[in-house]
Protein backbone atom coordinates (compact mmCIF):
# COMPACT_ATOMS: atom_id res chain seq x y z
CA UNK A 1 0.00 0.00 0.00
CA UNK A 2 1.28 3.43 -0.89
CA UNK A 3 1.39 6.67 1.03
CA UNK A 4 -1.47 8.19 -0.96
CA UNK A 5 -4.84 7.09 0.39
CA UNK A 6 -7.52 6.68 -2.27
CA UNK A 7 -11.19 5.84 -2.28
CA UNK A 8 -13.75 4.92 -4.91
CA UNK A 9 -16.04 7.51 -3.31
CA UNK A 10 -13.69 10.49 -3.57
CA UNK A 11 -11.33 12.06 -6.08
CA UNK A 12 -7.89 13.10 -4.86
CA UNK A 13 -6.56 15.90 -7.05
CA UNK A 14 -2.92 17.00 -7.05
CA UNK A 15 -2.87 20.41 -8.73
CA UNK A 16 -1.26 23.83 -8.82
CA UNK A 17 -3.43 26.76 -7.79
CA UNK A 18 -1.44 28.78 -10.36
CA UNK A 19 -2.62 26.62 -13.26
CA UNK A 20 -5.60 27.66 -15.36
CA UNK A 21 -6.13 24.05 -16.52
CA UNK A 22 -6.12 22.85 -12.90
CA UNK A 23 -8.69 25.46 -11.87
CA UNK A 24 -10.93 24.44 -14.79
CA UNK A 25 -10.50 20.75 -13.92
CA UNK A 26 -11.45 21.44 -10.32
CA UNK A 27 -14.54 23.34 -11.49
CA UNK A 28 -15.62 20.40 -13.72
CA UNK A 29 -15.18 17.92 -10.88
CA UNK A 30 -17.13 20.10 -8.45
CA UNK A 31 -19.92 20.64 -11.00
CA UNK A 32 -20.33 16.85 -11.17
CA UNK A 33 -20.86 16.86 -7.39
CA UNK A 34 -17.96 14.56 -6.62
CA UNK A 35 -16.28 14.80 -3.22
CA UNK A 36 -12.76 16.08 -3.84
CA UNK A 37 -9.67 15.96 -1.68
CA UNK A 38 -7.64 18.90 -3.01
CA UNK A 39 -3.85 18.94 -2.71
CA UNK A 40 -2.37 22.21 -3.95
CA UNK A 41 1.23 21.28 -4.72
CA UNK A 42 2.33 24.91 -4.42
CA UNK A 43 1.10 25.20 -0.81
CA UNK A 44 1.80 21.57 0.12
CA UNK A 45 4.54 20.09 -2.09
CA UNK A 46 4.24 16.32 -2.42
CA UNK A 47 6.70 14.18 -0.51
CA UNK A 48 9.35 12.19 -2.31
CA UNK A 49 7.36 9.03 -1.66
CA UNK A 50 4.19 10.61 -3.08
CA UNK A 51 6.04 11.77 -6.21
CA UNK A 52 7.44 8.27 -6.79
CA UNK A 53 4.01 6.74 -6.15
CA UNK A 54 2.29 9.12 -8.58
CA UNK A 55 4.82 8.26 -11.30
CA UNK A 56 4.34 4.55 -10.60
CA UNK A 57 0.53 4.83 -10.66
CA UNK A 58 0.75 6.66 -13.98
CA UNK A 59 3.12 4.03 -15.38
CA UNK A 60 5.92 6.49 -15.99
CA UNK A 61 9.34 7.34 -14.68
CA UNK A 62 9.74 10.22 -12.22
CA UNK A 63 11.56 12.29 -14.86
CA UNK A 64 8.42 12.10 -17.03
CA UNK A 65 6.51 13.97 -14.30
CA UNK A 66 8.71 17.02 -14.90
CA UNK A 67 7.46 19.62 -17.35
CA UNK A 68 10.78 20.55 -18.91
CA UNK A 69 9.07 23.28 -20.95
CA UNK A 70 7.82 25.13 -17.87
CA UNK A 71 9.51 28.54 -17.41
CA UNK A 72 10.48 27.62 -13.83
CA UNK A 73 12.39 24.63 -15.23
CA UNK A 74 14.03 26.36 -18.20
CA UNK A 75 15.13 29.31 -16.07
CA UNK A 76 16.83 27.13 -13.42
CA UNK A 77 17.93 23.93 -15.14
CA UNK A 78 19.49 22.73 -18.36
CA UNK A 79 18.33 19.62 -20.17
CA UNK A 80 20.22 16.81 -18.51
CA UNK A 81 19.79 13.22 -17.38
CA UNK A 82 19.34 12.98 -13.62
CA UNK A 83 18.70 10.09 -11.26
CA UNK A 84 15.16 9.49 -10.01
CA UNK A 85 16.28 10.77 -6.61
CA UNK A 86 17.50 14.04 -8.24
CA UNK A 87 14.24 14.48 -10.20
CA UNK A 88 12.29 14.01 -6.95
CA UNK A 89 14.40 16.66 -5.22
CA UNK A 90 13.84 19.05 -8.12
CA UNK A 91 10.06 18.59 -7.90
CA UNK A 92 10.07 18.89 -4.09
CA UNK A 93 11.93 22.21 -4.23
CA UNK A 94 10.17 23.48 -7.39
CA UNK A 95 6.68 21.94 -7.33
CA UNK A 96 5.49 24.16 -10.18
CA UNK A 97 7.56 22.04 -12.61
CA UNK A 98 5.50 18.91 -11.91
CA UNK A 99 3.04 17.95 -14.62
CA UNK A 100 -0.45 18.29 -13.22
CA UNK A 101 -3.29 18.04 -12.41
CA UNK A 102 -3.22 14.39 -11.45
CA UNK A 103 -6.50 12.79 -10.38
CA UNK A 104 -6.86 9.59 -8.36
CA UNK A 105 -9.95 7.59 -7.51
CA UNK A 106 -9.64 4.06 -6.18
CA UNK A 107 -7.15 2.25 -8.41
CA UNK A 108 -7.47 4.78 -11.24
CA UNK A 109 -4.88 7.53 -11.72
CA UNK A 110 -4.82 9.93 -14.66
CA UNK A 111 -2.73 12.89 -15.73
CA UNK A 112 -5.22 15.53 -16.85
CA UNK A 113 -4.41 16.92 -20.30
CA UNK A 114 -7.66 18.85 -20.76
CA UNK A 115 -10.11 19.81 -17.99
CA UNK A 116 -12.80 17.42 -19.29
CA UNK A 117 -10.43 14.46 -18.76
CA UNK A 118 -11.64 14.49 -15.15
CA UNK A 119 -14.90 12.98 -16.44
CA UNK A 120 -12.95 9.81 -17.33
CA UNK A 121 -12.31 9.03 -13.71
PDB file of C-alpha atoms in Angstrom:
ATOM      1  CA  UNK A   1       0.000   0.000   0.000  1.00  0.00           C
ATOM      2  CA  UNK A   2       1.281   3.435  -0.888  1.00  0.00           C
ATOM      3  CA  UNK A   3       1.389   6.665   1.031  1.00  0.00           C
ATOM      4  CA  UNK A   4      -1.474   8.192  -0.964  1.00  0.00           C
ATOM      5  CA  UNK A   5      -4.843   7.089   0.387  1.00  0.00           C
ATOM      6  CA  UNK A   6      -7.520   6.684  -2.265  1.00  0.00           C
ATOM      7  CA  UNK A   7     -11.192   5.839  -2.277  1.00  0.00           C
ATOM      8  CA  UNK A   8     -13.754   4.916  -4.907  1.00  0.00           C
ATOM      9  CA  UNK A   9     -16.041   7.513  -3.312  1.00  0.00           C
ATOM     10  CA  UNK A  10     -13.689  10.493  -3.570  1.00  0.00           C
ATOM     11  CA  UNK A  11     -11.326  12.061  -6.082  1.00  0.00           C
ATOM     12  CA  UNK A  12      -7.890  13.105  -4.865  1.00  0.00           C
ATOM     13  CA  UNK A  13      -6.559  15.904  -7.050  1.00  0.00           C
ATOM     14  CA  UNK A  14      -2.916  17.004  -7.046  1.00  0.00           C
ATOM     15  CA  UNK A  15      -2.865  20.405  -8.734  1.00  0.00           C
ATOM     16  CA  UNK A  16      -1.263  23.830  -8.823  1.00  0.00           C
ATOM     17  CA  UNK A  17      -3.428  26.763  -7.790  1.00  0.00           C
ATOM     18  CA  UNK A  18      -1.444  28.783 -10.361  1.00  0.00           C
ATOM     19  CA  UNK A  19      -2.616  26.620 -13.255  1.00  0.00           C
ATOM     20  CA  UNK A  20      -5.604  27.659 -15.357  1.00  0.00           C
ATOM     21  CA  UNK A  21      -6.129  24.046 -16.518  1.00  0.00           C
ATOM     22  CA  UNK A  22      -6.118  22.848 -12.903  1.00  0.00           C
ATOM     23  CA  UNK A  23      -8.688  25.462 -11.867  1.00  0.00           C
ATOM     24  CA  UNK A  24     -10.927  24.440 -14.786  1.00  0.00           C
ATOM     25  CA  UNK A  25     -10.504  20.752 -13.919  1.00  0.00           C
ATOM     26  CA  UNK A  26     -11.454  21.440 -10.319  1.00  0.00           C
ATOM     27  CA  UNK A  27     -14.545  23.339 -11.486  1.00  0.00           C
ATOM     28  CA  UNK A  28     -15.615  20.403 -13.724  1.00  0.00           C
ATOM     29  CA  UNK A  29     -15.182  17.922 -10.879  1.00  0.00           C
ATOM     30  CA  UNK A  30     -17.130  20.103  -8.454  1.00  0.00           C
ATOM     31  CA  UNK A  31     -19.924  20.636 -10.999  1.00  0.00           C
ATOM     32  CA  UNK A  32     -20.332  16.849 -11.166  1.00  0.00           C
ATOM     33  CA  UNK A  33     -20.864  16.864  -7.394  1.00  0.00           C
ATOM     34  CA  UNK A  34     -17.957  14.563  -6.618  1.00  0.00           C
ATOM     35  CA  UNK A  35     -16.282  14.805  -3.217  1.00  0.00           C
ATOM     36  CA  UNK A  36     -12.764  16.077  -3.843  1.00  0.00           C
ATOM     37  CA  UNK A  37      -9.671  15.963  -1.681  1.00  0.00           C
ATOM     38  CA  UNK A  38      -7.639  18.896  -3.014  1.00  0.00           C
ATOM     39  CA  UNK A  39      -3.854  18.936  -2.710  1.00  0.00           C
ATOM     40  CA  UNK A  40      -2.372  22.206  -3.948  1.00  0.00           C
ATOM     41  CA  UNK A  41       1.231  21.279  -4.717  1.00  0.00           C
ATOM     42  CA  UNK A  42       2.328  24.905  -4.416  1.00  0.00           C
ATOM     43  CA  UNK A  43       1.101  25.202  -0.812  1.00  0.00           C
ATOM     44  CA  UNK A  44       1.800  21.566   0.116  1.00  0.00           C
ATOM     45  CA  UNK A  45       4.536  20.087  -2.086  1.00  0.00           C
ATOM     46  CA  UNK A  46       4.237  16.317  -2.421  1.00  0.00           C
ATOM     47  CA  UNK A  47       6.700  14.179  -0.511  1.00  0.00           C
ATOM     48  CA  UNK A  48       9.349  12.186  -2.314  1.00  0.00           C
ATOM     49  CA  UNK A  49       7.365   9.029  -1.664  1.00  0.00           C
ATOM     50  CA  UNK A  50       4.188  10.613  -3.084  1.00  0.00           C
ATOM     51  CA  UNK A  51       6.036  11.768  -6.210  1.00  0.00           C
ATOM     52  CA  UNK A  52       7.436   8.271  -6.787  1.00  0.00           C
ATOM     53  CA  UNK A  53       4.012   6.738  -6.154  1.00  0.00           C
ATOM     54  CA  UNK A  54       2.287   9.121  -8.583  1.00  0.00           C
ATOM     55  CA  UNK A  55       4.818   8.260 -11.297  1.00  0.00           C
ATOM     56  CA  UNK A  56       4.336   4.545 -10.604  1.00  0.00           C
ATOM     57  CA  UNK A  57       0.533   4.828 -10.656  1.00  0.00           C
ATOM     58  CA  UNK A  58       0.749   6.663 -13.982  1.00  0.00           C
ATOM     59  CA  UNK A  59       3.116   4.026 -15.385  1.00  0.00           C
ATOM     60  CA  UNK A  60       5.925   6.495 -15.993  1.00  0.00           C
ATOM     61  CA  UNK A  61       9.344   7.337 -14.682  1.00  0.00           C
ATOM     62  CA  UNK A  62       9.741  10.219 -12.217  1.00  0.00           C
ATOM     63  CA  UNK A  63      11.557  12.287 -14.862  1.00  0.00           C
ATOM     64  CA  UNK A  64       8.418  12.098 -17.025  1.00  0.00           C
ATOM     65  CA  UNK A  65       6.511  13.969 -14.301  1.00  0.00           C
ATOM     66  CA  UNK A  66       8.709  17.024 -14.899  1.00  0.00           C
ATOM     67  CA  UNK A  67       7.455  19.624 -17.353  1.00  0.00           C
ATOM     68  CA  UNK A  68      10.781  20.546 -18.911  1.00  0.00           C
ATOM     69  CA  UNK A  69       9.073  23.285 -20.949  1.00  0.00           C
ATOM     70  CA  UNK A  70       7.818  25.133 -17.867  1.00  0.00           C
ATOM     71  CA  UNK A  71       9.512  28.543 -17.409  1.00  0.00           C
ATOM     72  CA  UNK A  72      10.481  27.616 -13.834  1.00  0.00           C
ATOM     73  CA  UNK A  73      12.386  24.631 -15.231  1.00  0.00           C
ATOM     74  CA  UNK A  74      14.027  26.359 -18.196  1.00  0.00           C
ATOM     75  CA  UNK A  75      15.133  29.312 -16.073  1.00  0.00           C
ATOM     76  CA  UNK A  76      16.834  27.130 -13.424  1.00  0.00           C
ATOM     77  CA  UNK A  77      17.926  23.931 -15.140  1.00  0.00           C
ATOM     78  CA  UNK A  78      19.494  22.729 -18.356  1.00  0.00           C
ATOM     79  CA  UNK A  79      18.332  19.624 -20.167  1.00  0.00           C
ATOM     80  CA  UNK A  80      20.219  16.805 -18.510  1.00  0.00           C
ATOM     81  CA  UNK A  81      19.787  13.224 -17.383  1.00  0.00           C
ATOM     82  CA  UNK A  82      19.336  12.979 -13.622  1.00  0.00           C
ATOM     83  CA  UNK A  83      18.695  10.087 -11.263  1.00  0.00           C
ATOM     84  CA  UNK A  84      15.156   9.489 -10.005  1.00  0.00           C
ATOM     85  CA  UNK A  85      16.278  10.774  -6.612  1.00  0.00           C
ATOM     86  CA  UNK A  86      17.498  14.036  -8.241  1.00  0.00           C
ATOM     87  CA  UNK A  87      14.244  14.479 -10.203  1.00  0.00           C
ATOM     88  CA  UNK A  88      12.294  14.007  -6.950  1.00  0.00           C
ATOM     89  CA  UNK A  89      14.402  16.658  -5.216  1.00  0.00           C
ATOM     90  CA  UNK A  90      13.839  19.047  -8.125  1.00  0.00           C
ATOM     91  CA  UNK A  91      10.058  18.586  -7.899  1.00  0.00           C
ATOM     92  CA  UNK A  92      10.073  18.887  -4.091  1.00  0.00           C
ATOM     93  CA  UNK A  93      11.927  22.207  -4.233  1.00  0.00           C
ATOM     94  CA  UNK A  94      10.166  23.480  -7.389  1.00  0.00           C
ATOM     95  CA  UNK A  95       6.676  21.936  -7.330  1.00  0.00           C
ATOM     96  CA  UNK A  96       5.490  24.160 -10.183  1.00  0.00           C
ATOM     97  CA  UNK A  97       7.558  22.038 -12.615  1.00  0.00           C
ATOM     98  CA  UNK A  98       5.503  18.905 -11.908  1.00  0.00           C
ATOM     99  CA  UNK A  99       3.036  17.952 -14.620  1.00  0.00           C
ATOM    100  CA  UNK A 100      -0.450  18.289 -13.224  1.00  0.00           C
ATOM    101  CA  UNK A 101      -3.292  18.040 -12.409  1.00  0.00           C
ATOM    102  CA  UNK A 102      -3.225  14.394 -11.449  1.00  0.00           C
ATOM    103  CA  UNK A 103      -6.498  12.786 -10.380  1.00  0.00           C
ATOM    104  CA  UNK A 104      -6.856   9.591  -8.360  1.00  0.00           C
ATOM    105  CA  UNK A 105      -9.947   7.586  -7.510  1.00  0.00           C
ATOM    106  CA  UNK A 106      -9.641   4.056  -6.179  1.00  0.00           C
ATOM    107  CA  UNK A 107      -7.148   2.252  -8.415  1.00  0.00           C
ATOM    108  CA  UNK A 108      -7.469   4.783 -11.242  1.00  0.00           C
ATOM    109  CA  UNK A 109      -4.881   7.533 -11.723  1.00  0.00           C
ATOM    110  CA  UNK A 110      -4.824   9.935 -14.665  1.00  0.00           C
ATOM    111  CA  UNK A 111      -2.735  12.888 -15.732  1.00  0.00           C
ATOM    112  CA  UNK A 112      -5.220  15.528 -16.847  1.00  0.00           C
ATOM    113  CA  UNK A 113      -4.409  16.922 -20.303  1.00  0.00           C
ATOM    114  CA  UNK A 114      -7.655  18.851 -20.761  1.00  0.00           C
ATOM    115  CA  UNK A 115     -10.111  19.810 -17.988  1.00  0.00           C
ATOM    116  CA  UNK A 116     -12.797  17.424 -19.287  1.00  0.00           C
ATOM    117  CA  UNK A 117     -10.428  14.456 -18.756  1.00  0.00           C
ATOM    118  CA  UNK A 118     -11.642  14.488 -15.149  1.00  0.00           C
ATOM    119  CA  UNK A 119     -14.896  12.984 -16.440  1.00  0.00           C
ATOM    120  CA  UNK A 120     -12.953   9.805 -17.334  1.00  0.00           C
ATOM    121  CA  UNK A 121     -12.305   9.026 -13.706  1.00  0.00           C
TER     122      UNK A 121
END
